[in-house]
Amino acid sequence: MQNFVFQNSVKILFGKGQIAAIVAEIPASAKVLITCGGGSAEKNGTMDQVRAALKNHTFEIFRGIEPNPTYETLMKGVEVVRTQKIDFLLAVGGGSVIDGTKFIAAAAPFDGEPWDIVTKGLALTSAVSIGTVLTLPATGSEMNGGAVISRKSTQDKLAFRSPLVLPLFSVLDPTVTYSLPPRQISNGICDAFVHVMEQYLVSPSESALQDRFAESILQTLIEDGPKTLANPTDYEARASLMWCATMALNQLIGQGVGQDWSSHRIGHELTVLYGLDHGQTLAVVLPCVMQARREAKHAKLVQYAHRVWGLTEVNEEVLIDQAIDRTRAFFVSLGFPSKLEGYGVTCDIDKVVAQLDRHGLSALGERGEVTPSVVRQILAAA
Ligand code: NZQ
Ligand code: ZN
């Protein structure tokens, strides 16, 4: 196990009716800006609950943070924070609203061009306090210090992270997810699954405990993910999915082990170029990464086949084939086409490789072995 320092201070308020509890988490004197997306939180009643909880607070609402939140939209939020002297941001929505709110929180007090926070990885010295009410289990953003921001004008989708944008608290009420369309639930299951895989499918035996955490999250997603699709108001299944998605990317399972975010990095370029949902890119790319990297990841793929899928084939190459097939079939069962052409996309591989190069991401993987030629191989199979 590698050395690590682990701290995660986010207070989780989990379960039915917990939105009411935010009143005690936000200082009474705070000037609050509630941030949200395109209207789903109004439609499903989440915003009514938030307004009721904050009836004695001073707040305004910033609407319109879009999926794959953009710098262009978020800078309007920065302007509101600065001019209205906002001192607390409450994000009500999915990963995009939460990520966008993290950018607003970091950018508002930033002295300089805020896009540099994303492109230059500058260490922040201050940020506005954040709380969240999560409406879409997927990204883990509610319990981590990362955010992924897009810039339309330059076709960039890039991540930044800072402990200063960790939410102070996050409400996880599974009932607010009942209104999610099946496509977004599937995106969430796939995203959480791939978050685990990117921290699990690395050098073997680095941490027995992290491996078991990872395997249990994967197995729970495989068991409960389909239940959430079959019956959207199955509280236990939705609760299980919500907690899986949070645990998949709250840093716990990634401590002390290598990480390989190849599928995500390639996926972000596909979203920028072709407009695919984040989850859709991962459902196509991850099985291709597993195939292209099967030699380097042999031992871990064997462990994955045995422990996650319960496969017993003795020929290890056949076993790995089976494990990759099961992974792809799981995504297909959630409604994802297995190839880019299923989304009507003909991938311009040169363009994706050029984008990665422009973003300084030409050596992906645990040890930088996912070079442009490996990316080409992955995309040729996608
Ligand atoms: O905009 P509204 O009207 O709210 O509708 C949203 C949006 O259209 C809708 N939705 C959300 N909750 C709903 C709902 N519809 C009905 N009922 C509800 N309860 O769902 C649509 C998608 O929302 P979005 O927030 O974009 O989805 P998701 O949570 O999957 O977030 C994706 C974004 O997060 C980034 C992705 O790259 C992408 O930009 N990620 C963030 C990470 C992080 N911060 O750690 C890690 C991830 O790997 C990921 O990259
Ligand atoms: Zn993701």
Short mmCIF file of C-alpha atoms and ligand atoms in Angstrom, two decimals:
data_model
loop_
_atom_site.label_atom_id
_atom_site.label_comp_id
_atom_site.label_asym_id
_atom_site.label_seq_id
_atom_site.Cartn_x
_atom_site.Cartn_y
_atom_site.Cartn_z
CA MET A 1 0.00 0.00 0.00
CA GLN A 2 1.27 3.46 -0.87
CA ASN A 3 1.43 6.17 1.80
CA PHE A 4 -1.65 8.33 1.99
CA VAL A 5 -3.32 11.16 3.86
CA PHE A 6 -7.07 10.77 3.99
CA GLN A 7 -9.49 13.43 5.13
CA ASN A 8 -13.07 13.83 4.04
CA SER A 9 -15.04 16.33 6.06
CA VAL A 10 -18.36 16.29 4.16
CA LYS A 11 -21.34 15.77 6.46
CA ILE A 12 -23.84 13.43 4.82
CA LEU A 13 -27.55 13.85 5.67
CA PHE A 14 -28.99 10.66 4.25
CA GLY A 15 -32.62 9.63 3.84
CA LYS A 16 -36.23 10.68 3.47
CA GLY A 17 -37.09 14.15 4.73
CA GLN A 18 -33.50 15.25 5.30
CA ILE A 19 -33.81 18.38 3.17
CA ALA A 20 -35.57 20.04 6.11
CA ALA A 21 -32.39 19.59 8.16
CA ILE A 22 -30.36 22.04 6.04
CA VAL A 23 -31.77 24.89 8.11
CA ALA A 24 -29.38 23.93 10.90
CA GLU A 25 -26.39 23.58 8.55
CA ILE A 26 -26.41 27.06 6.98
CA PRO A 27 -25.63 30.03 9.24
CA ALA A 28 -28.79 32.07 9.90
CA SER A 29 -27.00 35.24 8.87
CA ALA A 30 -25.75 33.83 5.53
CA LYS A 31 -26.74 35.37 2.23
CA VAL A 32 -27.48 32.24 0.23
CA LEU A 33 -27.43 31.64 -3.52
CA ILE A 34 -29.31 28.48 -4.46
CA THR A 35 -27.98 27.08 -7.75
CA CYS A 36 -29.89 24.66 -9.94
CA GLY A 37 -30.21 23.26 -13.45
CA GLY A 38 -32.87 23.41 -16.10
CA GLY A 39 -35.98 22.87 -14.00
CA SER A 40 -36.09 19.26 -12.82
CA ALA A 41 -35.73 20.27 -9.16
CA GLU A 42 -38.68 22.64 -9.49
CA LYS A 43 -40.80 20.02 -11.23
CA ASN A 44 -40.22 17.22 -8.73
CA GLY A 45 -40.78 19.33 -5.65
CA THR A 46 -37.20 19.41 -4.38
CA MET A 47 -37.00 23.20 -4.65
CA ASP A 48 -40.24 23.58 -2.67
CA GLN A 49 -38.67 21.57 0.13
CA VAL A 50 -35.50 23.70 -0.04
CA ARG A 51 -37.49 26.95 0.01
CA ALA A 52 -39.52 25.69 2.99
CA ALA A 53 -36.35 24.76 4.87
CA LEU A 54 -34.80 28.17 4.22
CA LYS A 55 -37.90 30.26 4.86
CA ASN A 56 -36.08 32.30 7.48
CA HIS A 57 -32.89 32.70 5.46
CA THR A 58 -32.12 35.33 2.87
CA PHE A 59 -31.65 33.65 -0.51
CA GLU A 60 -31.84 34.05 -4.24
CA ILE A 61 -31.80 31.48 -7.01
CA PHE A 62 -29.39 31.09 -9.92
CA ARG A 63 -30.95 28.83 -12.56
CA GLY A 64 -29.74 27.23 -15.75
CA ILE A 65 -26.54 25.33 -14.95
CA GLU A 66 -26.55 22.92 -17.86
CA PRO A 67 -25.34 19.28 -18.11
CA ASN A 68 -21.55 19.43 -18.58
CA PRO A 69 -21.56 22.89 -16.99
CA THR A 70 -19.88 25.63 -18.96
CA TYR A 71 -17.53 28.41 -17.98
CA GLU A 72 -19.73 30.73 -20.02
CA THR A 73 -22.82 30.07 -17.85
CA LEU A 74 -20.93 29.82 -14.58
CA MET A 75 -19.28 33.22 -14.95
CA LYS A 76 -22.79 34.70 -14.78
CA GLY A 77 -23.13 33.00 -11.39
CA VAL A 78 -19.76 34.42 -10.34
CA GLU A 79 -21.07 37.88 -11.18
CA VAL A 80 -24.13 37.34 -8.95
CA VAL A 81 -21.99 36.16 -6.04
CA ARG A 82 -19.71 39.16 -6.35
CA THR A 83 -22.38 41.83 -6.78
CA GLN A 84 -24.85 40.41 -4.23
CA LYS A 85 -22.13 39.61 -1.67
CA ILE A 86 -23.24 35.98 -1.42
CA ASP A 87 -21.52 33.99 1.31
CA PHE A 88 -23.12 30.55 0.96
CA LEU A 89 -23.86 28.48 -2.16
CA LEU A 90 -26.47 25.73 -2.05
CA ALA A 91 -26.33 23.45 -5.11
CA VAL A 92 -29.60 21.61 -5.83
CA GLY A 93 -29.15 19.12 -8.64
CA GLY A 94 -26.92 16.48 -10.19
CA GLY A 95 -23.18 16.41 -10.71
CA SER A 96 -23.30 19.25 -13.22
CA VAL A 97 -24.98 21.68 -10.84
CA ILE A 98 -22.66 20.66 -8.00
CA ASP A 99 -19.52 20.89 -10.16
CA GLY A 100 -20.64 24.22 -11.59
CA THR A 101 -21.27 25.52 -8.08
CA LYS A 102 -17.78 24.47 -7.04
CA PHE A 103 -16.38 26.53 -9.90
CA ILE A 104 -18.49 29.55 -8.90
CA ALA A 105 -17.32 29.11 -5.29
CA ALA A 106 -13.68 29.05 -6.36
CA ALA A 107 -13.90 31.74 -9.03
CA ALA A 108 -15.84 34.42 -7.11
CA PRO A 109 -13.01 35.33 -4.70
CA PHE A 110 -10.28 34.52 -7.24
CA ASP A 111 -8.00 37.37 -8.19
CA GLY A 112 -7.25 36.79 -11.88
CA GLU A 113 -8.79 34.89 -14.82
CA PRO A 114 -10.87 32.09 -13.23
CA TRP A 115 -10.35 29.74 -16.20
CA ASP A 116 -6.74 29.45 -14.97
CA ILE A 117 -8.10 27.52 -11.96
CA VAL A 118 -9.10 24.78 -14.40
CA THR A 119 -6.25 24.88 -16.89
CA LYS A 120 -3.33 25.64 -14.62
CA GLY A 121 -4.35 23.66 -11.54
CA LEU A 122 -3.65 26.70 -9.34
CA ALA A 123 -3.94 26.10 -5.59
CA LEU A 124 -6.92 28.04 -4.26
CA THR A 125 -6.57 30.25 -1.23
CA SER A 126 -10.27 30.80 -0.64
CA ALA A 127 -13.70 29.70 -1.81
CA VAL A 128 -17.30 30.44 -0.90
CA SER A 129 -18.86 27.78 1.39
CA ILE A 130 -20.97 25.14 -0.36
CA GLY A 131 -23.78 22.77 0.64
CA THR A 132 -25.56 20.39 -1.73
CA VAL A 133 -28.90 18.67 -2.20
CA LEU A 134 -28.14 15.82 -4.59
CA THR A 135 -30.84 14.80 -7.09
CA LEU A 136 -28.90 12.37 -9.31
CA PRO A 137 -26.68 9.58 -7.93
CA ALA A 138 -23.69 9.31 -10.26
CA THR A 139 -20.63 11.47 -9.90
CA GLY A 140 -19.72 11.46 -6.21
CA SER A 141 -19.27 15.24 -6.51
CA GLU A 142 -21.41 15.63 -3.39
CA MET A 143 -18.59 14.14 -1.32
CA ASN A 144 -15.41 15.06 -3.14
CA GLY A 145 -13.38 18.15 -3.95
CA GLY A 146 -13.35 17.72 -7.72
CA ALA A 147 -15.29 19.38 -10.52
CA VAL A 148 -15.34 19.02 -14.29
CA ILE A 149 -15.96 22.22 -16.25
CA SER A 150 -16.42 22.72 -19.98
CA ARG A 151 -15.65 25.76 -22.08
CA LYS A 152 -17.75 25.92 -25.22
CA SER A 153 -15.68 28.46 -27.11
CA THR A 154 -12.50 26.37 -26.91
CA GLN A 155 -13.97 22.82 -26.81
CA ASP A 156 -12.41 21.96 -23.46
CA LYS A 157 -13.73 19.72 -20.69
CA LEU A 158 -11.29 19.69 -17.81
CA ALA A 159 -11.21 18.88 -14.11
CA PHE A 160 -9.95 20.87 -11.16
CA ARG A 161 -9.84 19.90 -7.52
CA SER A 162 -9.33 21.58 -4.20
CA PRO A 163 -10.18 20.72 -0.60
CA LEU A 164 -11.66 24.23 -0.40
CA VAL A 165 -14.59 23.21 -2.64
CA LEU A 166 -15.54 20.14 -0.62
CA PRO A 167 -19.18 20.69 0.33
CA LEU A 168 -19.74 21.32 4.04
CA PHE A 169 -22.76 19.02 3.84
CA SER A 170 -24.72 17.04 1.28
CA VAL A 171 -28.31 15.85 1.51
CA LEU A 172 -28.92 12.45 -0.07
CA ASP A 173 -32.67 11.85 -0.12
CA PRO A 174 -33.39 8.89 -2.43
CA THR A 175 -37.01 9.99 -2.94
CA VAL A 176 -35.92 13.02 -4.98
CA THR A 177 -34.39 10.63 -7.51
CA TYR A 178 -37.76 8.97 -8.30
CA SER A 179 -38.36 11.48 -11.09
CA LEU A 180 -35.14 10.68 -12.96
CA PRO A 181 -35.60 9.48 -16.54
CA PRO A 182 -34.20 5.94 -17.12
CA ARG A 183 -31.37 7.36 -19.25
CA GLN A 184 -30.05 9.40 -16.33
CA ILE A 185 -30.37 6.52 -13.85
CA SER A 186 -28.41 4.32 -16.27
CA ASN A 187 -25.81 7.06 -16.68
CA GLY A 188 -25.46 7.17 -12.91
CA ILE A 189 -25.08 3.41 -12.49
CA CYS A 190 -22.47 3.31 -15.24
CA ASP A 191 -20.57 6.35 -13.95
CA ALA A 192 -20.34 4.92 -10.42
CA PHE A 193 -19.30 1.53 -11.81
CA VAL A 194 -16.52 3.07 -13.89
CA HIS A 195 -15.32 5.27 -11.02
CA VAL A 196 -14.72 2.09 -9.06
CA MET A 197 -13.04 0.37 -12.01
CA GLU A 198 -10.63 3.26 -12.59
CA GLN A 199 -9.41 2.90 -9.01
CA TYR A 200 -9.60 -0.91 -8.92
CA LEU A 201 -8.22 -2.12 -12.24
CA VAL A 202 -4.66 -1.18 -11.32
CA SER A 203 -1.62 -2.99 -9.92
CA PRO A 204 -2.75 -6.00 -7.91
CA SER A 205 -2.50 -6.48 -4.16
CA GLU A 206 -1.81 -2.86 -3.33
CA SER A 207 -4.55 -2.92 -0.77
CA ALA A 208 -6.64 -5.94 0.11
CA LEU A 209 -9.21 -3.80 1.89
CA GLN A 210 -9.63 -1.23 -0.91
CA ASP A 211 -10.09 -4.15 -3.32
CA ARG A 212 -12.88 -5.59 -1.19
CA PHE A 213 -14.55 -2.18 -0.83
CA ALA A 214 -14.38 -1.78 -4.61
CA GLU A 215 -15.72 -5.26 -5.33
CA SER A 216 -18.63 -4.79 -2.93
CA ILE A 217 -19.64 -1.53 -4.59
CA LEU A 218 -19.48 -3.17 -8.04
CA GLN A 219 -21.56 -6.13 -6.89
CA THR A 220 -24.13 -3.88 -5.25
CA LEU A 221 -24.45 -1.83 -8.44
CA ILE A 222 -24.92 -5.02 -10.45
CA GLU A 223 -27.64 -6.22 -8.04
CA ASP A 224 -29.49 -3.00 -7.27
CA GLY A 225 -28.89 -0.93 -10.43
CA PRO A 226 -31.40 -2.93 -12.50
CA LYS A 227 -33.93 -2.80 -9.63
CA THR A 228 -33.87 1.01 -9.71
CA LEU A 229 -34.70 0.90 -13.41
CA ALA A 230 -37.42 -1.72 -13.08
CA ASN A 231 -39.16 0.11 -10.25
CA PRO A 232 -38.30 3.81 -9.93
CA THR A 233 -40.00 4.13 -6.53
CA ASP A 234 -38.22 1.18 -4.91
CA TYR A 235 -36.81 3.18 -1.98
CA GLU A 236 -34.29 0.57 -0.85
CA ALA A 237 -32.86 0.16 -4.35
CA ARG A 238 -32.63 3.92 -4.93
CA ALA A 239 -31.04 4.37 -1.49
CA SER A 240 -28.53 1.65 -2.26
CA LEU A 241 -27.62 3.19 -5.63
CA MET A 242 -27.26 6.63 -4.08
CA TRP A 243 -24.86 5.45 -1.40
CA CYS A 244 -22.89 3.33 -3.89
CA ALA A 245 -22.39 6.33 -6.18
CA THR A 246 -21.19 8.48 -3.30
CA MET A 247 -18.83 5.82 -1.96
CA ALA A 248 -17.45 5.16 -5.45
CA LEU A 249 -15.79 8.57 -5.62
CA ASN A 250 -15.38 10.02 -2.15
CA GLN A 251 -11.67 9.10 -2.12
CA LEU A 252 -12.06 6.15 0.25
CA ILE A 253 -11.43 3.33 -2.23
CA GLY A 254 -8.64 5.21 -4.00
CA GLN A 255 -6.39 5.63 -0.98
CA GLY A 256 -3.02 3.93 -1.15
CA VAL A 257 -3.59 2.45 -4.60
CA GLY A 258 -2.69 3.45 -8.15
CA GLN A 259 -5.38 5.00 -10.32
CA ASP A 260 -6.01 4.87 -14.04
CA TRP A 261 -8.50 7.43 -15.37
CA SER A 262 -8.04 6.58 -19.07
CA SER A 263 -11.73 5.87 -19.73
CA HIS A 264 -12.75 9.16 -18.17
CA ARG A 265 -10.16 11.25 -20.00
CA ILE A 266 -11.07 9.75 -23.37
CA GLY A 267 -14.76 10.01 -22.49
CA HIS A 268 -14.51 13.75 -21.75
CA GLU A 269 -13.13 14.38 -25.24
CA LEU A 270 -16.00 12.37 -26.75
CA THR A 271 -18.50 14.48 -24.79
CA VAL A 272 -16.89 17.70 -26.00
CA LEU A 273 -16.70 16.60 -29.63
CA TYR A 274 -19.93 14.63 -30.01
CA GLY A 275 -22.21 15.74 -27.15
CA LEU A 276 -22.57 12.29 -25.61
CA ASP A 277 -23.60 12.06 -21.95
CA HIS A 278 -20.74 11.33 -19.57
CA GLY A 279 -22.17 7.87 -18.73
CA GLN A 280 -22.67 7.01 -22.40
CA THR A 281 -19.00 7.63 -23.18
CA LEU A 282 -17.91 5.40 -20.32
CA ALA A 283 -20.20 2.51 -21.27
CA VAL A 284 -18.51 2.36 -24.67
CA VAL A 285 -14.94 3.14 -23.68
CA LEU A 286 -14.35 1.09 -20.51
CA PRO A 287 -14.74 -2.38 -22.14
CA CYS A 288 -12.40 -1.24 -24.95
CA VAL A 289 -9.83 -0.05 -22.40
CA MET A 290 -10.08 -3.42 -20.60
CA GLN A 291 -9.46 -5.20 -23.88
CA ALA A 292 -6.58 -3.00 -25.00
CA ARG A 293 -4.89 -3.17 -21.59
CA ARG A 294 -5.61 -6.82 -20.79
CA GLU A 295 -1.97 -7.82 -20.70
CA ALA A 296 -0.85 -5.15 -18.23
CA LYS A 297 -3.97 -5.67 -16.14
CA HIS A 298 -4.04 -9.46 -16.40
CA ALA A 299 -3.85 -10.32 -12.69
CA LYS A 300 -6.46 -7.78 -11.66
CA LEU A 301 -8.81 -8.79 -14.47
CA VAL A 302 -8.61 -12.39 -13.26
CA GLN A 303 -9.46 -11.24 -9.72
CA TYR A 304 -12.32 -9.12 -11.09
CA ALA A 305 -13.70 -12.10 -13.05
CA HIS A 306 -13.61 -14.36 -10.02
CA ARG A 307 -14.74 -12.05 -7.30
CA VAL A 308 -17.19 -9.68 -9.03
CA TRP A 309 -18.78 -11.99 -11.60
CA GLY A 310 -18.16 -15.33 -9.88
CA LEU A 311 -16.65 -16.78 -13.07
CA THR A 312 -14.78 -20.06 -12.79
CA GLU A 313 -13.19 -20.68 -16.21
CA VAL A 314 -9.67 -22.06 -15.72
CA ASN A 315 -8.13 -20.74 -18.93
CA GLU A 316 -7.28 -17.19 -17.83
CA GLU A 317 -7.45 -15.64 -21.31
CA VAL A 318 -10.94 -17.06 -21.82
CA LEU A 319 -11.83 -15.97 -18.29
CA ILE A 320 -10.79 -12.38 -19.09
CA ASP A 321 -12.81 -12.48 -22.33
CA GLN A 322 -15.81 -13.56 -20.29
CA ALA A 323 -15.30 -10.78 -17.72
CA ILE A 324 -15.08 -8.12 -20.44
CA ASP A 325 -18.17 -9.56 -22.14
CA ARG A 326 -20.10 -9.54 -18.84
CA THR A 327 -19.13 -5.91 -18.24
CA ARG A 328 -20.28 -4.85 -21.72
CA ALA A 329 -23.47 -6.92 -21.41
CA PHE A 330 -24.24 -5.25 -18.06
CA PHE A 331 -24.05 -1.81 -19.70
CA VAL A 332 -26.17 -3.01 -22.64
CA SER A 333 -28.75 -4.32 -20.15
CA LEU A 334 -28.95 -0.77 -18.76
CA GLY A 335 -29.85 0.49 -22.23
CA PHE A 336 -26.47 1.63 -23.57
CA PRO A 337 -25.47 0.85 -27.16
CA SER A 338 -22.07 -0.86 -27.00
CA LYS A 339 -20.52 1.10 -29.87
CA LEU A 340 -20.26 4.78 -30.76
CA GLU A 341 -22.13 4.10 -33.99
CA GLY A 342 -25.13 3.18 -31.82
CA TYR A 343 -25.27 6.92 -30.98
CA GLY A 344 -24.85 7.90 -34.63
CA VAL A 345 -21.24 8.93 -33.97
CA THR A 346 -18.40 8.26 -36.40
CA CYS A 347 -15.35 8.91 -34.30
CA ASP A 348 -12.58 11.05 -35.78
CA ILE A 349 -9.74 9.34 -33.94
CA ASP A 350 -7.11 11.89 -35.01
CA LYS A 351 -9.25 14.63 -33.54
CA VAL A 352 -9.63 12.86 -30.17
CA VAL A 353 -5.90 12.19 -29.99
CA ALA A 354 -5.18 15.84 -30.86
CA GLN A 355 -7.58 17.01 -28.13
CA LEU A 356 -5.85 14.81 -25.53
CA ASP A 357 -2.49 16.14 -26.66
CA ARG A 358 -3.70 19.73 -26.43
CA HIS A 359 -4.91 19.00 -22.90
CA GLY A 360 -1.55 17.56 -21.84
CA LEU A 361 -3.08 14.07 -21.60
CA SER A 362 -0.95 12.09 -24.02
CA ALA A 363 0.30 9.62 -21.43
CA LEU A 364 -2.73 8.25 -19.61
CA GLY A 365 -3.01 5.30 -17.26
CA GLU A 366 -1.43 4.33 -14.00
CA ARG A 367 2.10 4.80 -15.31
CA GLY A 368 1.52 6.77 -18.47
CA GLU A 369 1.46 3.67 -20.69
CA VAL A 370 -1.74 4.68 -22.46
CA THR A 371 0.02 6.54 -25.25
CA PRO A 372 -1.65 7.98 -28.37
CA SER A 373 -1.20 4.66 -30.17
CA VAL A 374 -3.04 2.82 -27.37
CA VAL A 375 -5.78 5.46 -27.46
CA ARG A 376 -6.08 4.82 -31.21
CA GLN A 377 -6.45 1.10 -30.56
CA ILE A 378 -9.13 1.76 -27.92
CA LEU A 379 -11.11 4.09 -30.17
CA ALA A 380 -10.82 1.85 -33.20
CA ALA A 381 -12.67 -0.78 -31.15
CA ALA A 382 -15.21 1.68 -29.78
O1 NZQ B 1 -30.82 20.41 -15.40
P1 NZQ B 1 -31.93 19.71 -14.74
O2 NZQ B 1 -33.26 20.22 -15.10
O3 NZQ B 1 -31.73 19.63 -13.24
O4 NZQ B 1 -31.97 18.18 -15.30
C1 NZQ B 1 -30.91 17.27 -15.10
C2 NZQ B 1 -30.07 17.07 -16.36
O5 NZQ B 1 -30.82 17.32 -17.52
C3 NZQ B 1 -31.50 15.90 -14.89
N1 NZQ B 1 -31.86 15.62 -13.48
C4 NZQ B 1 -31.05 15.72 -12.39
N2 NZQ B 1 -31.71 15.30 -11.30
C5 NZQ B 1 -32.98 14.95 -11.71
C6 NZQ B 1 -33.06 15.16 -13.10
N3 NZQ B 1 -34.17 14.90 -13.81
C7 NZQ B 1 -35.24 14.42 -13.12
N4 NZQ B 1 -35.22 14.18 -11.79
C8 NZQ B 1 -34.11 14.43 -11.05
N5 NZQ B 1 -34.08 14.14 -9.74
O6 NZQ B 1 -30.50 15.02 -15.29
C9 NZQ B 1 -29.75 15.60 -16.35
C10 NZQ B 1 -28.26 15.31 -16.16
O7 NZQ B 1 -27.79 15.95 -15.01
P2 NZQ B 1 -26.22 16.08 -14.72
O8 NZQ B 1 -26.06 16.81 -13.45
O9 NZQ B 1 -25.54 16.60 -15.94
O10 NZQ B 1 -25.78 14.55 -14.57
P3 NZQ B 1 -24.64 13.89 -13.70
O11 NZQ B 1 -24.97 13.92 -12.26
O12 NZQ B 1 -24.41 12.59 -14.33
O13 NZQ B 1 -23.38 14.84 -13.87
C11 NZQ B 1 -22.55 14.76 -15.01
C12 NZQ B 1 -21.44 15.79 -14.91
O14 NZQ B 1 -20.56 15.49 -13.81
C13 NZQ B 1 -19.21 15.35 -14.28
C14 NZQ B 1 -19.41 14.85 -15.69
O15 NZQ B 1 -18.25 14.99 -16.47
C15 NZQ B 1 -20.55 15.74 -16.16
O16 NZQ B 1 -20.08 17.02 -16.50
N6 NZQ B 1 -18.44 14.49 -13.36
C16 NZQ B 1 -18.08 14.99 -12.17
C17 NZQ B 1 -17.27 14.30 -11.30
C18 NZQ B 1 -16.86 14.86 -9.99
N7 NZQ B 1 -17.15 16.11 -9.70
O17 NZQ B 1 -16.24 14.19 -9.17
C19 NZQ B 1 -16.72 12.98 -11.62
C20 NZQ B 1 -17.40 12.33 -12.78
O18 NZQ B 1 -16.51 11.39 -13.34
C21 NZQ B 1 -17.88 13.24 -13.85
O19 NZQ B 1 -16.82 13.56 -14.73
ZN ZN B 2 -17.41 9.76 -14.06
#
